[in-house]
PDB file of N, CA and C in Angstrom:
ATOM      1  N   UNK A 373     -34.678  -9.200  18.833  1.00  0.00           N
ATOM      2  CA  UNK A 373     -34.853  -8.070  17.918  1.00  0.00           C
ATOM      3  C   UNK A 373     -33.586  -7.198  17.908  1.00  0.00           C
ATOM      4  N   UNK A 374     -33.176  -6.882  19.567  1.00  0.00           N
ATOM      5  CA  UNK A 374     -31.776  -6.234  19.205  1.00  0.00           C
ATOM      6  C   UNK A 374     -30.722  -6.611  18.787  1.00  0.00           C
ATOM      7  N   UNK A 375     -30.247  -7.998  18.547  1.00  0.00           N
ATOM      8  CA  UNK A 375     -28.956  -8.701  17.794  1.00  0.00           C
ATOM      9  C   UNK A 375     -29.803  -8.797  16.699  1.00  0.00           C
ATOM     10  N   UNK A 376     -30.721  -8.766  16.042  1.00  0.00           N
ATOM     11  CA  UNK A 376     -30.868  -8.639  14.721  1.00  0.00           C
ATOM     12  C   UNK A 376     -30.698  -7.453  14.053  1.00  0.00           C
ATOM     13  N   UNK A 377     -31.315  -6.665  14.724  1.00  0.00           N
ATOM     14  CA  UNK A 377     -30.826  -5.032  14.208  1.00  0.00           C
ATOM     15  C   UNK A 377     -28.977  -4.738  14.532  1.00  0.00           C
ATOM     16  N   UNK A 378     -28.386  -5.256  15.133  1.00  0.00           N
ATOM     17  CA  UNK A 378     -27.137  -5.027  15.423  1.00  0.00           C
ATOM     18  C   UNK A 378     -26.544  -5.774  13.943  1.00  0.00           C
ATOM     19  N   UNK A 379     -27.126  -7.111  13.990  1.00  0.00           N
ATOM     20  CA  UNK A 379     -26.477  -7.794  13.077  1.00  0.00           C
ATOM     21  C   UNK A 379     -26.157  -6.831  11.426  1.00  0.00           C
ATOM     22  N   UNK A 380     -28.230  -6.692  11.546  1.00  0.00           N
ATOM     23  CA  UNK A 380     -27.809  -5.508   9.933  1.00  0.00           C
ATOM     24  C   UNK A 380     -26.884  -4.305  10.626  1.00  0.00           C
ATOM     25  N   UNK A 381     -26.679  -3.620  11.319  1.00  0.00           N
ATOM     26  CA  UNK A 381     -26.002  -2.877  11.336  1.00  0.00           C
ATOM     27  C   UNK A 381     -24.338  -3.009  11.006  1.00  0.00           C
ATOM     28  N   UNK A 382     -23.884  -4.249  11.397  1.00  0.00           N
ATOM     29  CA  UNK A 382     -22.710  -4.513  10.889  1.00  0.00           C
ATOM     30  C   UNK A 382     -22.724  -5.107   9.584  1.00  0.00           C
ATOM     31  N   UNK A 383     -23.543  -5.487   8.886  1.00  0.00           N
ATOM     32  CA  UNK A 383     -23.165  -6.026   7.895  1.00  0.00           C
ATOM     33  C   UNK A 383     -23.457  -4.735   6.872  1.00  0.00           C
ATOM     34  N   UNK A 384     -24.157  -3.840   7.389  1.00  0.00           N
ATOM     35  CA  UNK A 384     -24.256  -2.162   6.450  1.00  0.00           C
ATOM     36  C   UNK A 384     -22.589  -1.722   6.663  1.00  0.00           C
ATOM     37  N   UNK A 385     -22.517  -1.718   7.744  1.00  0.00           N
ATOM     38  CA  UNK A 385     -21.153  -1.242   8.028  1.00  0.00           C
ATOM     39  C   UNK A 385     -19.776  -2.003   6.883  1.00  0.00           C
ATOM     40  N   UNK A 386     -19.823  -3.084   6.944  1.00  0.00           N
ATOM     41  CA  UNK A 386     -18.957  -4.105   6.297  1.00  0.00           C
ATOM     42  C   UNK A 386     -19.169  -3.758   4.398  1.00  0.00           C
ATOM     43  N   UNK A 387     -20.588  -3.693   4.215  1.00  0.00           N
ATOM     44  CA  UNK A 387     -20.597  -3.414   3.118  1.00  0.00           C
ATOM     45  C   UNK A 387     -20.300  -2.029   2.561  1.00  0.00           C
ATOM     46  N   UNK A 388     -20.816  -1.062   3.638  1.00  0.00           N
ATOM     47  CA  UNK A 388     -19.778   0.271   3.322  1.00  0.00           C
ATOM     48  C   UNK A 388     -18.672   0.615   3.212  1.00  0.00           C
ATOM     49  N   UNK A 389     -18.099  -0.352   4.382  1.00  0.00           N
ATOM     50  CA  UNK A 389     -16.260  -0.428   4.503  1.00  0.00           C
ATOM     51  C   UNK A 389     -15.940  -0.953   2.746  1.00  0.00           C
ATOM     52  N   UNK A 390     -16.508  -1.878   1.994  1.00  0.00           N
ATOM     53  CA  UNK A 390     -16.383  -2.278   0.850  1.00  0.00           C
ATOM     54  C   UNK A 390     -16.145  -1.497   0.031  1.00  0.00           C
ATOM     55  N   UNK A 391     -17.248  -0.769   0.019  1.00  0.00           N
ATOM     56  CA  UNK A 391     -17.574  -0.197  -1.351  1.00  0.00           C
ATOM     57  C   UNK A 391     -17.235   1.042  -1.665  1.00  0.00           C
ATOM     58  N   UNK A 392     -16.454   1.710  -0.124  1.00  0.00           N
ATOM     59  CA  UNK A 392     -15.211   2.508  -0.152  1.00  0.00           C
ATOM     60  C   UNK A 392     -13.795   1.812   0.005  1.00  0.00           C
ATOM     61  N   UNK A 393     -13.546   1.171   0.082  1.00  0.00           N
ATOM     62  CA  UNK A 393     -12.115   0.596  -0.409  1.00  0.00           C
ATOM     63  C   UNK A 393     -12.238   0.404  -2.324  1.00  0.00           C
ATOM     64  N   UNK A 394     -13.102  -0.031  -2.699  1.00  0.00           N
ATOM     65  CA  UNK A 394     -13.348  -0.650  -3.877  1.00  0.00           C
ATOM     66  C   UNK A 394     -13.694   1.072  -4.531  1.00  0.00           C
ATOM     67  N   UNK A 395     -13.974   2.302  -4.485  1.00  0.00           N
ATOM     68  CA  UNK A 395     -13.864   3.364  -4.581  1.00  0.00           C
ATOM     69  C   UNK A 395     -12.362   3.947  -4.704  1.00  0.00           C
ATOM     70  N   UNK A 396     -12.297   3.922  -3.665  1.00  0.00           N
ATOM     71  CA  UNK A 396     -10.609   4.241  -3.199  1.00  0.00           C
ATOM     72  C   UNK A 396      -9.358   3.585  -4.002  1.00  0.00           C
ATOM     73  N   UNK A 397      -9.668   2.330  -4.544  1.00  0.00           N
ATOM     74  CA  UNK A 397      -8.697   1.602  -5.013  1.00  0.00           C
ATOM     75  C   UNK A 397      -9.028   1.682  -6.872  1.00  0.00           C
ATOM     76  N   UNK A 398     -10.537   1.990  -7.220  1.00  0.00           N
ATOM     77  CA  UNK A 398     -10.489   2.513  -8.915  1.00  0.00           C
ATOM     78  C   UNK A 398     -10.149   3.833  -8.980  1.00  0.00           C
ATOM     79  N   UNK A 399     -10.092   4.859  -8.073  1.00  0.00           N
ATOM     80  CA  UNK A 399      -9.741   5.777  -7.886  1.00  0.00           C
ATOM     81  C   UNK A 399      -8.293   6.292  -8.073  1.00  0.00           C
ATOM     82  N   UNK A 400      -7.311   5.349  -7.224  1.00  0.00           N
ATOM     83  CA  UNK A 400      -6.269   5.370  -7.091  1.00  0.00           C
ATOM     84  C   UNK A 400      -5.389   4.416  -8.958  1.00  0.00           C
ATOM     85  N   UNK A 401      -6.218   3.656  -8.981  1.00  0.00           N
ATOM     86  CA  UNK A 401      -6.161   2.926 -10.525  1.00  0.00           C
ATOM     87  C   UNK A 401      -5.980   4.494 -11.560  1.00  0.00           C
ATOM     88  N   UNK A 402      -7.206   4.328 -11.402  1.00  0.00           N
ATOM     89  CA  UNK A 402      -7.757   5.746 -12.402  1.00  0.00           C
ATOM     90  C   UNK A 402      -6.235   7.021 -12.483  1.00  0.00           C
ATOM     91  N   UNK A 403      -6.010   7.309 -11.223  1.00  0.00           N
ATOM     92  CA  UNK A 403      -5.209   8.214 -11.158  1.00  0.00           C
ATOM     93  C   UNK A 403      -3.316   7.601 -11.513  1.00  0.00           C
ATOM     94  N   UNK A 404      -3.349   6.744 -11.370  1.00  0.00           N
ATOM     95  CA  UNK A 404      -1.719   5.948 -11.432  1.00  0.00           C
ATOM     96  C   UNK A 404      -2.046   6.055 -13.310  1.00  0.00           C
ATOM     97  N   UNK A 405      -2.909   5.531 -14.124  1.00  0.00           N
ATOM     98  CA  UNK A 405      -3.195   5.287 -15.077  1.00  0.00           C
ATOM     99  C   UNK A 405      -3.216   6.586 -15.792  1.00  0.00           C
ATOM    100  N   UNK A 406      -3.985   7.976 -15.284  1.00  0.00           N
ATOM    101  CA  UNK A 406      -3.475   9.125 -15.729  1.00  0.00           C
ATOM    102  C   UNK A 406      -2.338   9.659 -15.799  1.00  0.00           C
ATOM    103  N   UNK A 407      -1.656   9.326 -14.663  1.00  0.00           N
ATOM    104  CA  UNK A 407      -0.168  10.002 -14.390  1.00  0.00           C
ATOM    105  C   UNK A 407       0.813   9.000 -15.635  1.00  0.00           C
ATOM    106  N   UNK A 408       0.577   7.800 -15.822  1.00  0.00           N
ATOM    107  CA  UNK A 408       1.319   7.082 -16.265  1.00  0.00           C
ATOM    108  C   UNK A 408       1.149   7.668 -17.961  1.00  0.00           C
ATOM    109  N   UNK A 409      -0.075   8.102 -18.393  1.00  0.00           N
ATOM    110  CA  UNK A 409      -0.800   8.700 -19.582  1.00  0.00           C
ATOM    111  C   UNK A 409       0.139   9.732 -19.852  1.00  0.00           C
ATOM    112  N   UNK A 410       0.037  11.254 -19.157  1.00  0.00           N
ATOM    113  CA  UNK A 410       1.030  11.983 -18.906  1.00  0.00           C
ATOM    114  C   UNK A 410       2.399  11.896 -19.470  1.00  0.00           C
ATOM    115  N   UNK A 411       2.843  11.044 -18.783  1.00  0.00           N
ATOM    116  CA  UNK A 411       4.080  10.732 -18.465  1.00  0.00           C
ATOM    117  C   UNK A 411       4.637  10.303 -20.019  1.00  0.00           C
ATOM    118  N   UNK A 412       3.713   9.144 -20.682  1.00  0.00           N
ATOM    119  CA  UNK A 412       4.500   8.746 -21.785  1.00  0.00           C
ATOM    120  C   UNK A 412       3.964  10.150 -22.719  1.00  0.00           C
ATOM    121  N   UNK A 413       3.069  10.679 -23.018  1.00  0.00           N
ATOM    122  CA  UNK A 413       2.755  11.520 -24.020  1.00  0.00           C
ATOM    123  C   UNK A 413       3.981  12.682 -23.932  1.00  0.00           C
ATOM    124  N   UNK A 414       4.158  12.899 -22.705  1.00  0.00           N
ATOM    125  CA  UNK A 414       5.394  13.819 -22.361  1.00  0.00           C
ATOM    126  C   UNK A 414       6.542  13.632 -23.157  1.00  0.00           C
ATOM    127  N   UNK A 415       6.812  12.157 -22.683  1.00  0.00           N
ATOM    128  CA  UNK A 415       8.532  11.555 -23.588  1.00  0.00           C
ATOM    129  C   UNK A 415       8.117  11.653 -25.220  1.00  0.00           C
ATOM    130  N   UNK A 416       6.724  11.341 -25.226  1.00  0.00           N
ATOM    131  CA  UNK A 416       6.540  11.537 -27.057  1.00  0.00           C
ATOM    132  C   UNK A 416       7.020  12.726 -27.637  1.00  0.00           C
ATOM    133  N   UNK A 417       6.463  13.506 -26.988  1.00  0.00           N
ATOM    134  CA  UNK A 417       6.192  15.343 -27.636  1.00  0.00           C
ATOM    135  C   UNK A 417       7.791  15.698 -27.565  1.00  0.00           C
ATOM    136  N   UNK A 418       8.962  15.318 -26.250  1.00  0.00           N
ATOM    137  CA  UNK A 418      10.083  15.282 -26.138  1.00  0.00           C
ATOM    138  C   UNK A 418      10.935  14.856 -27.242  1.00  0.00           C
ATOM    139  N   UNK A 419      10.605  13.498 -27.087  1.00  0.00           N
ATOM    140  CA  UNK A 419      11.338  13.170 -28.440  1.00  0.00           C
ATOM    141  C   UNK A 419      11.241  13.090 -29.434  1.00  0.00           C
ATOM    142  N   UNK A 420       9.887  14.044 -29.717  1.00  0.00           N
ATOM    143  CA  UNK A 420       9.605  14.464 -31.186  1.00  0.00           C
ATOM    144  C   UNK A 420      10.357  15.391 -31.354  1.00  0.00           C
ATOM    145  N   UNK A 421      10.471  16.533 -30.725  1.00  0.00           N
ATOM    146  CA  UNK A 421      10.973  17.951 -30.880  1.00  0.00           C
ATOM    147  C   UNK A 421      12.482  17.473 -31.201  1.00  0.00           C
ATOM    148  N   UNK A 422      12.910  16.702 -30.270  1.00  0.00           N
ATOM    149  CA  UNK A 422      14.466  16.592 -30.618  1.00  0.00           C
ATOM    150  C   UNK A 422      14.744  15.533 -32.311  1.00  0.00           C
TER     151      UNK A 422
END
């Protein structure tokens, strides 16, 4: 009974470790993808004015 309950316990663990990396990494997507958004609308509005 206790290596079975250990067992789910690591595999909760493993799947949490997951599904915060997989968080962490659309997150980090999300945000590279804004900055990159930014960034060109910036050079637009720039080289409109000029």
């Amino acid at each position: 009974k206790e290596s079975q309950e250990s067992q789910k316990l690591k595999q909760d663990l493993i799947i949490a470790a997951m599904s915060v990396f997989l968080i962490i990494s659309l997150l980090l997507m999300l945000g590279c993808s804004f900055l990159h958004y930014k960034l060109v609308t910036k050079d637009n509005t720039t080289s409109k004015q000029e």
